[in-house]
Amino acid sequence: MKQKQQKEIILKGIPASSGICAGAAYIVDKEGVKVVKKYVVTEQNIKKEINRFKTAVKKVQNNLKEIIEDNLESADIIETHIALLNDKEFYNKVAEIIEKKQVNAEWALKKVTADLTAKFKSMEASYLKDRAEDIIHISDKIMKSLIGIETVNIKTIDKRVILVARDLSPAEVSQIQLEFIKGFITDGGGKTSHTGIVARNLQIPAVLGLKNATRIINNEDIIIIDGNEGQVIVSPSDNTLAVYEEKKEKYENFKAAISRKAKLPAQTKDGFIIHVLGNIELSEEVVSVIDHGGSGIGLFRTEFEYISGSGFPTEARLFEKYKGVIEVMSPHPVTIRTLDINGDKAFNFMPSKEANPALGLRAVRYCLAKPDIFITQLRAILRASAFGNVKIMLPMIANKFEIIKAKELLYQAALSLEKENIDFKKDIEIGIMIEVPAAVITADLLAEEADFFSIGTNDLIQYVFAADRGNAEVSHLFEPLHPAILRMIKHTCDIAEYKGISVAICGEMGSDPLNLPILLGLGIKEFSMNPQSIPHIKEMLRNISVEDAKNFANKILKYTDITKITEAAQKKYEQLTKKNNSAS
Ligand code: PEP
Ligand code: MG
């Protein structure tokens, strides 16, 4: 591996996806365009400067036209942007400023953008206010073209590299071509941000929340990602490269060893079979769940069909996707979660304009507000339910009326299918995610309308601590083993038991082997997680008895200090793994 003679730098971040890799850095998005310099353009060069602006506009125009050809559904929005490029107030004004003030194109563009957006933002009608966003969007594209920053399309990267970005959206990560991208690192993000979740499902090493990686790392710098420890080493010495080569081999051997037993049942020492299922984002990942020994899909996140495309997916498309997963998994269960849009996953073609998307029209709230979109999805799920073992799960439930309303719409969807003589499962189970504090506190009330609970600790932790799950600055508050979270899990499990319904965990907390004894002891009956974590969790379950786990959880519940809880969890994990290693 070719190396620059540079000093080795170690960056610490949040371990988001395990594994180790080394390779050349590929900067996806440097600083953006923040500082625009103003300079004088001499009279004889004015024409050239205006032409430079025109060429940049033309480039953006062509690019947008290509996008329309690929994404006919979002043609309307893109056409608005193309029209804006030719708008007199915008286009002519920039040329006029270049000429009259004898300034560079970037500065003229910045000035016109600022003036126009201020004007539109001050208008009453919301569609005019929205126009300000369009102007910013289009101006940014022209600016990048002027300065020579090309927007990288991740899908087209065809070199073996490591991506380095300020931030990557879940949709961008899902475009990664595994034969080329070895791993990725970002300045922003948190372990349970959806970006991290997609990375785990792709099984590539990722470290997030590095804060200033894009400032320190340059294109083609050699870097090592240690996704297990959350470290990135920039310009490693030969010695460091050798150390990590060895670490990588050790880690891969360990993974291979537990994977060999992945398909054996997870039977505890006292004979309980605990089901461990997979979480998937894309229908193709179902194979990975099977390969890793998952006995079903406990969480099928359905947002990606909505966020990666350029418009709402059709019922036919959704039906085909769901049917594919269900048929491959049959007879094992597939729990399809209804659209959990917004929060940190917004429609690509219609970005959220809410000030607080995580607290806004997200998930079931969005679906109840847009019944047509919801019914399209419900019809697709119901139609697919005829092909296997399907359950429906509602995200972000905070009130009983939300379940009742969702069921009414499900009923409407069912009725319309019946009228069309289309087959579907009549007694489909409808469960809810427990991921809002109100749902924990009123779990007894919600259980009257829900067939099962699945605890979504990613959001539960976010909402309990009021700490954005994707914000690296508050990631220290994101504490799964905090007594607040443990007590909430215990309460939910107790209510589920009392009401006679099942309770699973599908948040990332459940995929950490360190947490397994506590969660089992608190009463979790089923685990669902990213596929690559399944073998390790199953192995842990085989090494413990439910009784031992209960005693341990009861002891932990008495602790008030997180450090003490974490130490005890670590000790228990070591005991269980050591015992097993000496036995085998
Ligand atoms: C959760 O919130 O824990 C969860 C599993 O759902 P998501 O991560 O998709 O929000
Ligand atoms: Mg959630």
Coordinates of C-alpha atoms in Angstrom, one line a residue, residues 47-458:
K47 CA -18.0 38.9 -21.1
K48 CA -15.9 35.9 -20.2
E49 CA -17.2 36.0 -16.6
I50 CA -20.8 36.1 -17.8
N51 CA -20.1 33.2 -20.1
R52 CA -18.6 31.3 -17.2
F53 CA -21.8 31.8 -15.3
K54 CA -23.9 30.7 -18.3
T55 CA -21.8 27.6 -18.8
A56 CA -22.4 26.7 -15.1
V57 CA -26.1 27.2 -15.5
K58 CA -26.1 25.1 -18.7
K59 CA -24.3 22.3 -16.9
V60 CA -26.8 22.3 -14.1
Q61 CA -29.7 22.4 -16.6
N62 CA -28.3 19.3 -18.5
N63 CA -27.8 17.5 -15.2
L64 CA -31.4 18.2 -14.1
K65 CA -32.7 17.0 -17.5
E66 CA -30.8 13.7 -17.1
I67 CA -32.3 13.3 -13.6
I68 CA -35.8 13.8 -15.0
E69 CA -35.2 11.1 -17.6
D70 CA -34.3 8.7 -14.8
N71 CA -37.0 9.8 -12.4
L72 CA -40.2 10.7 -14.2
E73 CA -42.2 10.7 -11.0
S74 CA -40.4 13.8 -9.7
A75 CA -40.4 15.6 -13.0
D76 CA -42.6 18.4 -11.6
I77 CA -40.2 19.5 -8.9
I78 CA -37.2 19.3 -11.2
E79 CA -39.0 21.2 -13.9
T80 CA -39.6 24.0 -11.4
H81 CA -35.9 24.1 -10.8
I82 CA -35.1 24.2 -14.5
A83 CA -37.6 27.0 -15.0
L84 CA -35.9 28.9 -12.2
L85 CA -32.6 28.7 -14.0
N86 CA -34.1 30.7 -16.8
D87 CA -36.0 33.0 -14.6
K88 CA -35.3 36.6 -15.6
E89 CA -35.2 37.9 -12.0
F90 CA -32.6 35.3 -11.3
Y91 CA -30.6 34.6 -14.4
N92 CA -30.5 38.1 -15.9
K93 CA -29.9 39.6 -12.5
V94 CA -26.7 37.7 -11.9
A95 CA -25.4 38.6 -15.4
E96 CA -26.4 42.3 -14.7
I97 CA -24.5 42.4 -11.4
I98 CA -21.4 40.9 -13.0
E99 CA -21.5 43.5 -15.7
K100 CA -22.5 46.6 -13.7
K101 CA -20.5 46.0 -10.6
Q102 CA -17.6 44.2 -12.4
V103 CA -17.5 41.4 -9.9
N104 CA -17.0 37.6 -10.2
A105 CA -19.9 35.3 -11.0
E106 CA -19.8 33.6 -7.5
W107 CA -20.2 36.8 -5.7
A108 CA -23.0 38.0 -8.0
L109 CA -24.8 34.7 -7.6
K110 CA -24.5 34.9 -3.9
K111 CA -26.0 38.4 -3.8
V112 CA -28.9 37.6 -6.1
T113 CA -29.7 34.5 -4.1
A114 CA -29.7 36.4 -0.8
D115 CA -31.9 39.1 -2.2
L116 CA -34.4 36.8 -3.7
T117 CA -34.7 34.4 -0.8
A118 CA -35.2 37.3 1.6
K119 CA -37.9 38.6 -0.7
F120 CA -39.7 35.2 -0.9
K121 CA -39.3 34.4 2.7
S122 CA -41.1 37.6 3.7
M123 CA -44.1 36.7 1.6
E124 CA -47.4 35.4 3.2
A125 CA -48.3 32.5 1.0
S126 CA -46.5 29.3 2.0
Y127 CA -45.9 28.3 -1.6
L128 CA -44.0 31.5 -2.1
K129 CA -42.0 30.9 1.0
D130 CA -41.1 27.5 -0.4
R131 CA -39.8 29.1 -3.5
A132 CA -36.9 30.5 -1.3
E133 CA -35.8 26.8 -0.7
D134 CA -35.9 26.2 -4.5
I135 CA -33.7 29.2 -5.1
I136 CA -31.2 28.1 -2.5
H137 CA -31.1 24.6 -3.9
I138 CA -30.5 25.7 -7.4
S139 CA -28.0 28.4 -6.5
D140 CA -26.0 25.8 -4.6
K141 CA -25.8 23.6 -7.6
I142 CA -24.6 26.5 -9.8
M143 CA -22.1 27.6 -7.2
K144 CA -20.7 24.1 -7.0
S145 CA -20.4 24.0 -10.7
L146 CA -18.6 27.4 -10.8
I147 CA -16.2 26.5 -8.1
G148 CA -15.7 23.0 -9.5
I149 CA -17.1 20.9 -6.7
E150 CA -18.9 18.1 -8.3
T151 CA -21.6 16.4 -6.3
V152 CA -20.5 12.8 -6.0
N153 CA -23.0 10.1 -6.9
I154 CA -22.0 7.3 -4.6
K155 CA -23.5 4.7 -6.9
T156 CA -21.0 5.5 -9.6
I157 CA -17.8 5.3 -7.5
D158 CA -15.9 2.4 -9.1
K159 CA -12.6 2.4 -7.1
R160 CA -11.8 0.4 -4.0
V161 CA -12.0 3.3 -1.5
I162 CA -13.1 4.4 1.9
L163 CA -15.7 7.2 1.9
V164 CA -15.1 10.2 4.0
A165 CA -18.1 12.6 4.4
R166 CA -19.5 15.3 6.6
D167 CA -22.7 13.3 6.7
L168 CA -24.3 10.7 4.6
S169 CA -28.0 10.1 4.5
P170 CA -29.4 6.6 4.9
A171 CA -30.5 6.8 1.3
E172 CA -26.9 7.6 0.2
V173 CA -25.5 4.8 2.2
S174 CA -28.0 2.4 0.7
Q175 CA -26.5 3.3 -2.7
I176 CA -23.0 2.0 -1.7
Q177 CA -21.7 -0.6 -4.1
L178 CA -20.1 -3.2 -1.9
E179 CA -17.5 -4.4 -4.4
F180 CA -16.0 -0.9 -4.3
I181 CA -16.6 0.8 -1.0
K182 CA -14.6 -0.8 1.9
G183 CA -16.1 1.3 4.6
F184 CA -17.1 4.9 5.5
I185 CA -16.6 7.5 8.1
T186 CA -18.5 10.8 8.8
D187 CA -18.1 13.9 10.9
G188 CA -21.7 13.7 12.1
G189 CA -24.1 11.0 13.0
G190 CA -24.6 8.6 16.0
K191 CA -24.6 4.9 16.5
T192 CA -28.3 4.5 16.2
S193 CA -28.8 7.0 13.4
H194 CA -30.3 5.3 10.4
T195 CA -27.1 5.9 8.6
G196 CA -25.3 3.6 11.1
I197 CA -28.0 1.1 10.9
V198 CA -27.7 0.8 7.1
A199 CA -24.0 0.4 7.5
R200 CA -24.4 -2.5 9.8
N201 CA -26.8 -4.2 7.5
L202 CA -24.3 -3.7 4.6
Q203 CA -21.7 -5.2 6.9
I204 CA -19.0 -2.7 6.2
P205 CA -16.9 -1.0 8.9
A206 CA -18.1 2.5 9.7
V207 CA -17.2 5.1 12.3
L208 CA -19.5 8.2 12.7
G209 CA -19.4 11.3 14.8
L210 CA -15.7 12.1 14.1
K211 CA -16.5 15.8 14.0
N212 CA -13.6 17.0 11.8
A213 CA -12.5 14.0 9.7
T214 CA -13.2 15.9 6.5
R215 CA -11.0 18.7 7.6
I216 CA -8.1 16.5 8.5
I217 CA -8.2 13.9 5.8
N218 CA -7.4 14.5 2.1
N219 CA -8.4 12.6 -0.9
E220 CA -6.2 9.5 -1.3
D221 CA -4.8 9.6 2.2
I222 CA -4.4 6.1 3.5
I223 CA -6.7 5.5 6.5
I224 CA -7.7 2.6 8.7
I225 CA -11.2 2.2 10.0
D226 CA -11.6 0.3 13.2
G227 CA -15.4 -0.1 13.4
N228 CA -15.1 -2.2 16.6
E229 CA -13.4 0.5 18.6
G230 CA -14.7 3.6 16.8
Q231 CA -11.2 4.7 15.7
V232 CA -9.8 6.0 12.5
I233 CA -6.1 6.1 11.9
V234 CA -4.9 8.6 9.3
S235 CA -1.6 8.0 7.5
P236 CA -0.7 4.9 9.5
S237 CA 2.9 3.8 9.9
D238 CA 3.9 0.4 8.4
N239 CA 3.9 -0.9 11.9
T240 CA 0.3 0.3 12.6
L241 CA -0.9 -1.2 9.3
A242 CA 0.6 -4.5 10.3
V243 CA -1.0 -4.4 13.8
Y244 CA -4.4 -3.7 12.2
E245 CA -3.9 -6.4 9.6
E246 CA -3.5 -8.9 12.5
K247 CA -6.5 -7.4 14.4
K248 CA -8.6 -7.7 11.3
E249 CA -7.7 -11.4 10.8
K250 CA -8.4 -12.1 14.5
Y251 CA -11.8 -10.4 14.3
E252 CA -12.7 -12.2 11.1
N253 CA -11.8 -15.6 12.5
F254 CA -13.9 -14.9 15.6
K255 CA -16.9 -14.0 13.3
A256 CA -16.4 -17.1 11.2
A257 CA -16.3 -19.3 14.4
I258 CA -19.6 -18.0 15.7
S259 CA -21.2 -18.0 12.3
R260 CA -20.6 -21.8 12.0
K261 CA -23.1 -22.2 14.8
A262 CA -25.5 -19.5 13.6
K263 CA -28.2 -21.9 12.4
L264 CA -28.4 -23.9 15.6
P265 CA -31.4 -22.9 17.7
A266 CA -30.9 -20.4 20.6
Q267 CA -31.9 -22.7 23.4
T268 CA -31.0 -21.4 26.9
K269 CA -29.3 -23.6 29.5
D270 CA -32.7 -24.2 31.1
G271 CA -34.4 -25.2 27.9
F272 CA -36.2 -22.1 26.6
I273 CA -36.0 -21.5 22.9
I274 CA -35.6 -17.7 22.3
H275 CA -36.3 -16.5 18.8
V276 CA -33.7 -14.2 17.2
L277 CA -34.9 -12.5 14.1
G278 CA -33.4 -9.9 11.7
N279 CA -34.1 -6.3 11.0
I280 CA -34.0 -5.3 7.3
E281 CA -34.2 -2.1 5.3
L282 CA -34.1 -3.5 1.8
S283 CA -35.9 -6.6 0.6
E284 CA -32.6 -8.0 -0.7
E285 CA -31.3 -8.3 2.9
V286 CA -33.6 -11.2 3.7
V287 CA -30.9 -13.5 2.4
S288 CA -28.5 -12.2 4.9
V289 CA -30.9 -12.8 7.8
I290 CA -31.2 -16.5 6.7
D291 CA -27.5 -16.8 6.3
H292 CA -26.9 -15.5 9.8
G293 CA -29.4 -17.9 11.3
G294 CA -32.4 -15.5 11.9
S295 CA -35.7 -17.2 12.3
G296 CA -37.8 -14.5 10.6
I297 CA -37.9 -10.7 10.2
G298 CA -38.8 -8.9 13.4
L299 CA -38.6 -5.5 11.8
F300 CA -38.9 -4.7 8.1
R301 CA -38.2 -1.0 7.8
T302 CA -40.2 0.1 4.8
E303 CA -39.0 3.6 4.3
F304 CA -36.3 2.9 1.8
E305 CA -38.8 2.5 -1.1
Y306 CA -40.0 6.0 -0.3
I307 CA -36.8 7.8 0.4
S308 CA -34.5 6.5 -2.3
G309 CA -36.9 7.0 -5.2
S310 CA -38.1 10.1 -6.8
G311 CA -41.8 9.8 -5.9
F312 CA -44.2 7.7 -4.0
P313 CA -43.9 4.0 -4.8
T314 CA -46.9 2.3 -6.4
E315 CA -49.0 -0.3 -4.6
A316 CA -47.8 -2.8 -7.2
R317 CA -44.1 -2.1 -6.5
L318 CA -44.6 -2.4 -2.8
F319 CA -46.5 -5.6 -3.1
E320 CA -43.8 -7.2 -5.2
K321 CA -41.1 -6.1 -2.7
Y322 CA -43.1 -7.4 0.4
K323 CA -44.1 -10.6 -1.4
G324 CA -40.5 -11.4 -2.3
V325 CA -39.4 -11.1 1.4
I326 CA -42.4 -13.0 2.7
E327 CA -42.0 -15.9 0.3
V328 CA -38.3 -16.3 1.0
M329 CA -38.9 -16.2 4.7
S330 CA -42.0 -18.4 4.8
P331 CA -43.1 -20.2 7.1
H332 CA -41.1 -17.8 9.4
P333 CA -42.8 -14.5 10.4
V334 CA -42.2 -11.2 8.6
T335 CA -43.2 -8.2 10.7
I336 CA -43.7 -5.3 8.3
R337 CA -43.5 -1.9 9.9
T338 CA -45.6 0.7 8.3
L339 CA -44.0 3.8 6.9
D340 CA -41.8 5.5 9.5
I341 CA -41.0 8.5 7.4
N342 CA -39.5 11.8 8.5
G343 CA -37.4 12.1 11.6
D344 CA -33.9 11.4 10.2
K345 CA -35.4 9.8 7.0
A346 CA -37.2 12.3 4.8
F347 CA -38.5 11.8 1.3
N348 CA -35.8 12.5 -1.2
F349 CA -38.2 14.2 -3.5
M350 CA -39.9 16.3 -0.8
P351 CA -37.6 17.2 2.1
S352 CA -39.3 17.9 5.4
K353 CA -39.6 21.5 6.3
E354 CA -40.4 21.0 9.9
A355 CA -38.2 22.7 12.5
N356 CA -38.1 19.5 14.6
P357 CA -38.7 16.6 12.3
A358 CA -38.1 14.0 15.1
L359 CA -41.0 15.5 17.0
G360 CA -43.2 16.3 14.0
L361 CA -45.3 14.6 11.5
R362 CA -43.3 11.4 11.6
A363 CA -44.3 7.7 11.2
V364 CA -47.9 6.9 12.1
R365 CA -48.7 10.6 12.5
Y366 CA -47.7 11.2 8.9
C367 CA -49.7 8.1 7.7
L368 CA -52.8 9.1 9.6
A369 CA -52.6 12.6 8.1
K370 CA -52.1 11.2 4.6
P371 CA -54.6 8.3 4.4
D372 CA -54.2 7.8 0.7
I373 CA -50.5 7.1 1.0
F374 CA -51.1 4.9 4.1
I375 CA -53.9 2.9 2.4
T376 CA -51.7 2.2 -0.6
Q377 CA -49.1 0.7 1.7
L378 CA -51.7 -1.2 3.7
R379 CA -53.2 -2.7 0.6
A380 CA -49.7 -3.8 -0.6
I381 CA -49.0 -5.5 2.8
L382 CA -52.4 -7.2 2.9
R383 CA -52.0 -8.5 -0.6
A384 CA -48.6 -9.8 0.2
S385 CA -49.9 -11.4 3.5
A386 CA -51.5 -14.1 1.3
F387 CA -48.0 -15.5 0.6
G388 CA -46.7 -16.3 4.1
N389 CA -46.6 -15.3 7.7
V390 CA -47.1 -11.6 8.0
K391 CA -47.6 -9.2 10.9
I392 CA -48.1 -5.5 10.8
M393 CA -46.3 -3.1 13.2
L394 CA -47.1 0.6 13.8
P395 CA -44.2 2.9 14.6
M396 CA -44.1 5.8 17.0
I397 CA -47.4 5.1 18.8
A398 CA -48.0 7.5 21.6
N399 CA -51.8 7.2 22.0
K400 CA -54.4 4.5 21.8
F401 CA -56.5 6.5 19.3
E402 CA -53.6 6.2 16.8
I403 CA -53.9 2.4 16.8
I404 CA -57.7 2.7 16.5
K405 CA -57.4 5.0 13.5
A406 CA -54.8 3.0 11.9
K407 CA -56.9 -0.1 12.3
E408 CA -59.9 1.7 10.7
L409 CA -57.7 2.5 7.6
L410 CA -56.6 -1.1 7.6
Y411 CA -60.2 -2.2 7.6
Q412 CA -60.9 0.1 4.7
A413 CA -58.0 -1.3 2.8
A414 CA -59.2 -4.8 3.5
L415 CA -62.7 -4.0 2.4
S416 CA -61.5 -2.6 -0.9
L417 CA -59.5 -5.8 -1.5
E418 CA -62.5 -7.9 -0.7
K419 CA -64.6 -6.0 -3.2
E420 CA -61.9 -6.8 -5.8
N421 CA -61.8 -10.4 -4.8
I422 CA -58.2 -10.2 -3.8
D423 CA -57.0 -12.7 -1.3
F424 CA -55.3 -11.6 2.0
K425 CA -54.7 -12.9 5.5
K426 CA -57.9 -12.1 7.5
D427 CA -56.6 -12.4 11.0
I428 CA -53.3 -10.5 10.6
E429 CA -51.7 -9.5 13.9
I430 CA -51.2 -5.8 14.5
G431 CA -48.5 -4.8 16.9
I432 CA -46.9 -1.5 18.0
M433 CA -43.5 -0.2 18.6
I434 CA -42.8 1.0 22.1
E435 CA -40.5 3.9 21.4
V436 CA -42.2 6.9 22.9
P437 CA -42.1 7.4 26.7
A438 CA -45.9 7.8 26.7
A439 CA -46.3 4.4 25.2
V440 CA -44.3 2.8 28.1
I441 CA -46.3 4.6 30.8
T442 CA -49.6 3.7 29.2
A443 CA -48.6 0.3 27.9
D444 CA -51.5 -1.3 29.7
L445 CA -53.9 0.9 27.7
L446 CA -52.2 0.3 24.4
A447 CA -52.1 -3.5 25.0
E448 CA -55.9 -3.5 24.7
E449 CA -55.5 -2.6 21.0
A450 CA -52.2 -4.3 20.2
D451 CA -51.4 -7.9 19.5
F452 CA -47.7 -7.5 20.4
F453 CA -45.1 -5.0 21.5
S454 CA -41.7 -4.4 20.0
I455 CA -39.4 -2.1 22.0
G456 CA -37.6 0.4 19.7
T457 CA -34.8 1.5 22.0
N458 CA -33.2 3.7 19.4

